[in-house]
Amino acid sequence: GNSVTQMEGPVTLSEEAFLTINCTYTATGYPSLFWYVQYPGEGLQLLLKATKADDKGSNKGFEATYRKETTSFHLEKGSVQVSDSAVYFCALSNYGGATNKLIFGTGTLLAVQP
Amino acid sequence: DTGVSQDPRHKITKRGQNVTFRCDPISEHNRLYWYRQTLGQGPEFLTYFQNEAQLEKSRLLSDRFSAERPKGSFSTLEIQRTEQGDSAMYLCASSLTGQRSYNEQFFGPGTRLTVL
């Protein structure tokens, strides 16, 4: 079946540090991949997406590249800010089915210290 | 604000009681999803509507759970005879079919249910 595995947190970084949050997936067919972010007290927001192999999604300084050969979609940012502190969820949607439901990883808490 | 809204934001109930949650999607969105999120976990899919038709239900959705979307707009999720294991955040999301939107699901703030 389809599943997503992401690194456990919390990840604690100092401001301006480099961020990597690992995400790997298992899926049949050709899924689309997403990173969602949940800021404290707010709902899930789409951060970036990639719909086919070798696509790079980017937004707000964050990037992730769809790697089919390693079934990965790692999230990176070159210089984190305190305002990036949130829970980050990797997710996939397999368009082979009609539902297009999202399958999420367990989430990674990022805490950025000034 | 034209985002997805959910009501109530918090619900505390006693075991055995029935509860109902409401979700108002973004107005032109034809797809509506319910997810459940427990502490320390990612959201898990519960059910999905396209317009008023409920097209898929997860095995997580026991017979105590029922969802409706009577006119293809707002949706309700009812849990009968609540159990402590039902305590979770219930999330609603909506999306619009079509190439341009590419299934971006927009999430509401969630309803946090606590069953005592």
mmCIF file of C-alpha atoms in Angstrom:
data_model
loop_
_atom_site.group_PDB
_atom_site.id
_atom_site.type_symbol
_atom_site.label_atom_id
_atom_site.label_comp_id
_atom_site.label_asym_id
_atom_site.label_seq_id
_atom_site.Cartn_x
_atom_site.Cartn_y
_atom_site.Cartn_z
ATOM 1 C CA GLY A 1 0.000 0.000 0.000
ATOM 2 C CA ASN A 2 0.868 3.660 -0.046
ATOM 3 C CA SER A 3 2.794 5.132 2.883
ATOM 4 C CA VAL A 4 5.057 7.984 3.898
ATOM 5 C CA THR A 5 7.939 7.862 6.362
ATOM 6 C CA GLN A 6 9.545 11.010 7.689
ATOM 7 C CA MET A 7 12.242 11.656 10.215
ATOM 8 C CA GLU A 8 11.175 11.950 13.793
ATOM 9 C CA GLY A 9 11.541 15.187 15.624
ATOM 10 C CA PRO A 10 11.861 17.426 17.274
ATOM 11 C CA VAL A 11 14.488 19.130 15.170
ATOM 12 C CA THR A 12 16.054 22.027 17.045
ATOM 13 C CA LEU A 13 18.139 24.530 15.117
ATOM 14 C CA SER A 14 19.610 27.947 15.619
ATOM 15 C CA GLU A 15 18.472 30.790 13.398
ATOM 16 C CA GLU A 16 20.188 30.808 9.980
ATOM 17 C CA ALA A 17 21.098 27.116 10.193
ATOM 18 C CA PHE A 18 20.540 24.733 7.276
ATOM 19 C CA LEU A 19 17.474 22.517 7.487
ATOM 20 C CA THR A 20 16.845 19.047 6.097
ATOM 21 C CA ILE A 21 13.804 16.976 6.960
ATOM 22 C CA ASN A 22 13.893 13.549 5.347
ATOM 23 C CA CYS A 23 10.867 11.975 3.713
ATOM 24 C CA THR A 24 10.591 8.686 1.849
ATOM 25 C CA TYR A 25 7.517 7.110 0.350
ATOM 26 C CA THR A 26 6.076 3.839 -0.863
ATOM 27 C CA ALA A 27 3.471 4.018 -3.585
ATOM 28 C CA THR A 28 2.077 2.273 -6.598
ATOM 29 C CA GLY A 29 1.942 4.228 -9.798
ATOM 30 C CA TYR A 30 3.074 7.829 -9.967
ATOM 31 C CA PRO A 31 2.055 9.792 -6.898
ATOM 32 C CA SER A 32 2.220 13.514 -6.370
ATOM 33 C CA LEU A 33 4.189 14.616 -3.318
ATOM 34 C CA PHE A 34 3.508 17.451 -0.917
ATOM 35 C CA TRP A 35 4.875 19.191 2.122
ATOM 36 C CA TYR A 36 2.284 20.721 4.440
ATOM 37 C CA VAL A 37 3.087 22.961 7.397
ATOM 38 C CA GLN A 38 1.107 23.485 10.586
ATOM 39 C CA TYR A 39 1.978 26.615 12.548
ATOM 40 C CA PRO A 40 0.994 26.715 16.227
ATOM 41 C CA GLY A 41 -2.750 27.172 16.583
ATOM 42 C CA GLU A 42 -3.391 27.137 12.836
ATOM 43 C CA GLY A 43 -4.629 24.676 10.232
ATOM 44 C CA LEU A 44 -2.531 22.750 7.740
ATOM 45 C CA GLN A 45 -1.190 24.789 4.850
ATOM 46 C CA LEU A 46 0.329 23.548 1.638
ATOM 47 C CA LEU A 47 4.001 24.558 1.572
ATOM 48 C CA LEU A 48 5.099 23.054 -1.746
ATOM 49 C CA LYS A 49 4.368 20.234 -4.139
ATOM 50 C CA ALA A 50 5.868 18.176 -6.976
ATOM 51 C CA THR A 51 3.803 16.166 -9.391
ATOM 52 C CA LYS A 52 6.359 14.098 -11.303
ATOM 53 C CA ALA A 53 9.856 12.701 -11.004
ATOM 54 C CA ASP A 54 12.690 15.262 -10.903
ATOM 55 C CA ASP A 55 10.264 18.134 -10.281
ATOM 56 C CA LYS A 56 11.422 20.605 -7.656
ATOM 57 C CA GLY A 57 8.822 22.277 -5.501
ATOM 58 C CA SER A 58 9.748 25.540 -3.828
ATOM 59 C CA ASN A 59 8.118 28.179 -1.660
ATOM 60 C CA LYS A 60 9.232 30.671 1.014
ATOM 61 C CA GLY A 61 12.862 29.519 0.691
ATOM 62 C CA PHE A 62 11.965 25.852 1.157
ATOM 63 C CA GLU A 63 12.715 23.303 -1.568
ATOM 64 C CA ALA A 64 12.118 19.617 -2.172
ATOM 65 C CA THR A 65 12.975 17.476 -5.191
ATOM 66 C CA TYR A 66 10.925 14.435 -6.254
ATOM 67 C CA ARG A 67 13.462 11.603 -6.497
ATOM 68 C CA LYS A 68 11.880 8.502 -7.957
ATOM 69 C CA GLU A 69 15.083 6.463 -7.862
ATOM 70 C CA THR A 70 15.362 6.877 -4.079
ATOM 71 C CA THR A 71 11.611 7.338 -3.465
ATOM 72 C CA SER A 72 12.396 10.490 -1.504
ATOM 73 C CA PHE A 73 11.147 14.064 -1.164
ATOM 74 C CA HIS A 74 13.414 15.686 1.410
ATOM 75 C CA LEU A 75 12.599 19.209 2.565
ATOM 76 C CA GLU A 76 15.463 21.732 2.698
ATOM 77 C CA LYS A 77 15.970 25.367 3.563
ATOM 78 C CA GLY A 78 19.265 27.154 3.498
ATOM 79 C CA SER A 79 18.700 29.525 6.415
ATOM 80 C CA VAL A 80 15.861 28.978 8.871
ATOM 81 C CA GLN A 81 14.124 31.702 10.848
ATOM 82 C CA VAL A 82 12.343 31.622 14.183
ATOM 83 C CA SER A 83 9.084 32.079 12.269
ATOM 84 C CA ASP A 84 9.672 28.696 10.557
ATOM 85 C CA SER A 85 8.991 26.906 13.845
ATOM 86 C CA ALA A 86 6.110 24.567 13.076
ATOM 87 C CA VAL A 87 5.197 20.951 12.393
ATOM 88 C CA TYR A 88 6.011 19.796 8.853
ATOM 89 C CA PHE A 89 4.140 16.936 7.198
ATOM 90 C CA CYS A 90 5.201 15.053 4.097
ATOM 91 C CA ALA A 91 2.283 13.620 2.117
ATOM 92 C CA LEU A 92 1.450 11.845 -1.103
ATOM 93 C CA SER A 93 -1.611 11.583 -3.282
ATOM 94 C CA ASN A 94 -1.924 8.769 -5.730
ATOM 95 C CA TYR A 95 -3.925 9.825 -8.735
ATOM 96 C CA GLY A 96 -4.366 6.249 -9.793
ATOM 97 C CA GLY A 97 -7.415 6.182 -7.579
ATOM 98 C CA ALA A 98 -10.430 8.426 -7.893
ATOM 99 C CA THR A 99 -10.263 9.878 -4.402
ATOM 100 C CA ASN A 100 -6.985 11.792 -4.503
ATOM 101 C CA LYS A 101 -6.859 11.456 -0.727
ATOM 102 C CA LEU A 102 -3.696 12.526 1.002
ATOM 103 C CA ILE A 103 -1.546 10.055 2.919
ATOM 104 C CA PHE A 104 0.573 11.789 5.531
ATOM 105 C CA GLY A 105 3.714 11.039 7.452
ATOM 106 C CA THR A 106 3.744 11.443 11.207
ATOM 107 C CA GLY A 107 5.061 15.005 11.108
ATOM 108 C CA THR A 108 8.324 16.601 12.222
ATOM 109 C CA LEU A 109 8.380 19.377 14.776
ATOM 110 C CA LEU A 110 10.897 22.095 13.952
ATOM 111 C CA ALA A 111 11.957 24.491 16.693
ATOM 112 C CA VAL A 112 14.204 27.375 15.664
ATOM 113 C CA GLN A 113 15.946 29.252 18.432
ATOM 114 C CA PRO A 114 17.122 32.868 18.112
ATOM 115 C CA ASP B 1 -12.402 35.071 5.161
ATOM 116 C CA THR B 2 -13.199 32.634 2.372
ATOM 117 C CA GLY B 3 -11.264 29.636 3.659
ATOM 118 C CA VAL B 4 -12.580 26.340 5.015
ATOM 119 C CA SER B 5 -14.386 26.793 8.310
ATOM 120 C CA GLN B 6 -15.277 24.217 10.953
ATOM 121 C CA ASP B 7 -17.611 24.378 13.885
ATOM 122 C CA PRO B 8 -17.199 23.943 16.766
ATOM 123 C CA ARG B 9 -13.490 24.411 17.285
ATOM 124 C CA HIS B 10 -13.546 22.453 20.518
ATOM 125 C CA LYS B 11 -15.965 19.865 21.862
ATOM 126 C CA ILE B 12 -15.832 18.091 25.191
ATOM 127 C CA THR B 13 -18.323 15.289 25.700
ATOM 128 C CA LYS B 14 -18.921 12.323 27.935
ATOM 129 C CA ARG B 15 -18.489 8.774 26.739
ATOM 130 C CA GLY B 16 -21.612 7.473 25.120
ATOM 131 C CA GLN B 17 -22.903 10.832 23.910
ATOM 132 C CA ASN B 18 -23.424 11.735 20.264
ATOM 133 C CA VAL B 19 -21.573 14.635 18.669
ATOM 134 C CA THR B 20 -21.877 16.391 15.324
ATOM 135 C CA PHE B 21 -19.336 18.578 13.587
ATOM 136 C CA ARG B 22 -19.849 20.897 10.645
ATOM 137 C CA CYS B 23 -17.530 21.849 7.814
ATOM 138 C CA ASP B 24 -18.087 24.680 5.337
ATOM 139 C CA PRO B 25 -15.737 24.308 2.365
ATOM 140 C CA ILE B 26 -14.513 27.020 0.041
ATOM 141 C CA SER B 27 -17.624 27.922 -1.894
ATOM 142 C CA GLU B 28 -16.779 26.704 -5.386
ATOM 143 C CA HIS B 29 -14.990 23.540 -4.263
ATOM 144 C CA ASN B 30 -16.741 20.341 -5.271
ATOM 145 C CA ARG B 31 -14.578 17.902 -3.279
ATOM 146 C CA LEU B 32 -14.667 17.617 0.480
ATOM 147 C CA TYR B 33 -12.553 15.398 2.728
ATOM 148 C CA TRP B 34 -12.603 14.466 6.399
ATOM 149 C CA TYR B 35 -9.415 13.442 8.198
ATOM 150 C CA ARG B 36 -8.653 12.531 11.797
ATOM 151 C CA GLN B 37 -5.430 13.500 13.554
ATOM 152 C CA THR B 38 -4.368 12.045 16.891
ATOM 153 C CA LEU B 39 -1.581 13.445 19.005
ATOM 154 C CA GLY B 40 1.839 12.967 17.469
ATOM 155 C CA GLN B 41 0.455 11.510 14.244
ATOM 156 C CA GLY B 42 -0.282 12.799 10.802
ATOM 157 C CA PRO B 43 -3.844 13.190 9.584
ATOM 158 C CA GLU B 44 -5.575 9.981 8.473
ATOM 159 C CA PHE B 45 -8.195 9.919 5.752
ATOM 160 C CA LEU B 46 -11.751 9.171 6.863
ATOM 161 C CA THR B 47 -14.072 9.906 3.978
ATOM 162 C CA TYR B 48 -14.526 11.874 0.766
ATOM 163 C CA PHE B 49 -17.362 13.560 -1.100
ATOM 164 C CA GLN B 50 -17.581 14.734 -4.651
ATOM 165 C CA ASN B 51 -20.514 17.138 -4.661
ATOM 166 C CA GLU B 52 -23.162 15.374 -2.561
ATOM 167 C CA ALA B 53 -21.972 11.834 -3.247
ATOM 168 C CA GLN B 54 -19.900 10.037 -0.637
ATOM 169 C CA LEU B 55 -17.460 8.122 -2.819
ATOM 170 C CA GLU B 56 -15.035 6.552 -0.382
ATOM 171 C CA LYS B 57 -14.909 5.651 3.276
ATOM 172 C CA SER B 58 -11.872 4.469 5.204
ATOM 173 C CA ARG B 59 -11.937 1.317 7.291
ATOM 174 C CA LEU B 60 -11.223 3.724 10.170
ATOM 175 C CA LEU B 61 -14.785 4.931 9.820
ATOM 176 C CA SER B 62 -16.709 2.519 12.028
ATOM 177 C CA ASP B 63 -20.487 2.227 11.884
ATOM 178 C CA ARG B 64 -20.707 4.773 14.702
ATOM 179 C CA PHE B 65 -19.481 7.438 12.277
ATOM 180 C CA SER B 66 -21.647 8.955 9.579
ATOM 181 C CA ALA B 67 -20.996 11.842 7.256
ATOM 182 C CA GLU B 68 -23.293 13.756 4.944
ATOM 183 C CA ARG B 69 -23.070 16.519 2.406
ATOM 184 C CA PRO B 70 -26.730 16.974 1.547
ATOM 185 C CA LYS B 71 -26.576 19.756 -1.024
ATOM 186 C CA GLY B 72 -22.995 19.474 -2.102
ATOM 187 C CA SER B 73 -21.991 22.421 0.057
ATOM 188 C CA PHE B 74 -21.423 22.052 3.804
ATOM 189 C CA SER B 75 -20.821 18.660 5.393
ATOM 190 C CA THR B 76 -21.516 17.144 8.793
ATOM 191 C CA LEU B 77 -19.682 14.366 10.593
ATOM 192 C CA GLU B 78 -21.589 12.623 13.376
ATOM 193 C CA ILE B 79 -20.130 10.238 15.918
ATOM 194 C CA GLN B 80 -22.627 8.185 17.867
ATOM 195 C CA ARG B 81 -21.947 6.611 21.263
ATOM 196 C CA THR B 82 -18.556 8.287 21.556
ATOM 197 C CA GLU B 83 -15.637 6.397 23.048
ATOM 198 C CA GLN B 84 -12.457 7.725 24.595
ATOM 199 C CA GLY B 85 -10.534 6.498 21.554
ATOM 200 C CA ASP B 86 -12.479 8.971 19.426
ATOM 201 C CA SER B 87 -10.615 11.850 21.069
ATOM 202 C CA ALA B 88 -8.735 13.544 18.243
ATOM 203 C CA MET B 89 -8.621 16.551 15.968
ATOM 204 C CA TYR B 90 -11.108 16.212 13.106
ATOM 205 C CA LEU B 91 -9.983 18.048 9.997
ATOM 206 C CA CYS B 92 -11.969 19.010 6.962
ATOM 207 C CA ALA B 93 -10.436 19.895 3.609
ATOM 208 C CA SER B 94 -11.832 20.931 0.266
ATOM 209 C CA SER B 95 -10.514 21.042 -3.267
ATOM 210 C CA LEU B 96 -11.580 21.766 -6.802
ATOM 211 C CA THR B 97 -11.173 19.233 -9.567
ATOM 212 C CA GLY B 98 -9.284 20.519 -12.540
ATOM 213 C CA GLN B 99 -5.796 20.711 -13.941
ATOM 214 C CA ARG B 100 -4.998 24.185 -12.654
ATOM 215 C CA SER B 101 -5.703 23.459 -9.029
ATOM 216 C CA TYR B 102 -4.152 20.035 -9.204
ATOM 217 C CA ASN B 103 -5.939 18.738 -6.163
ATOM 218 C CA GLU B 104 -4.554 21.238 -3.686
ATOM 219 C CA GLN B 105 -6.535 20.516 -0.585
ATOM 220 C CA PHE B 106 -7.280 23.489 1.636
ATOM 221 C CA PHE B 107 -7.688 22.585 5.285
ATOM 222 C CA GLY B 108 -9.897 24.048 7.956
ATOM 223 C CA PRO B 109 -8.678 24.746 11.509
ATOM 224 C CA GLY B 110 -10.131 21.489 12.816
ATOM 225 C CA THR B 111 -12.483 20.476 15.606
ATOM 226 C CA ARG B 112 -10.767 19.110 18.672
ATOM 227 C CA LEU B 113 -12.877 16.422 20.338
ATOM 228 C CA THR B 114 -12.229 15.295 23.889
ATOM 229 C CA VAL B 115 -14.229 12.337 25.186
ATOM 230 C CA LEU B 116 -14.196 12.010 28.956
#
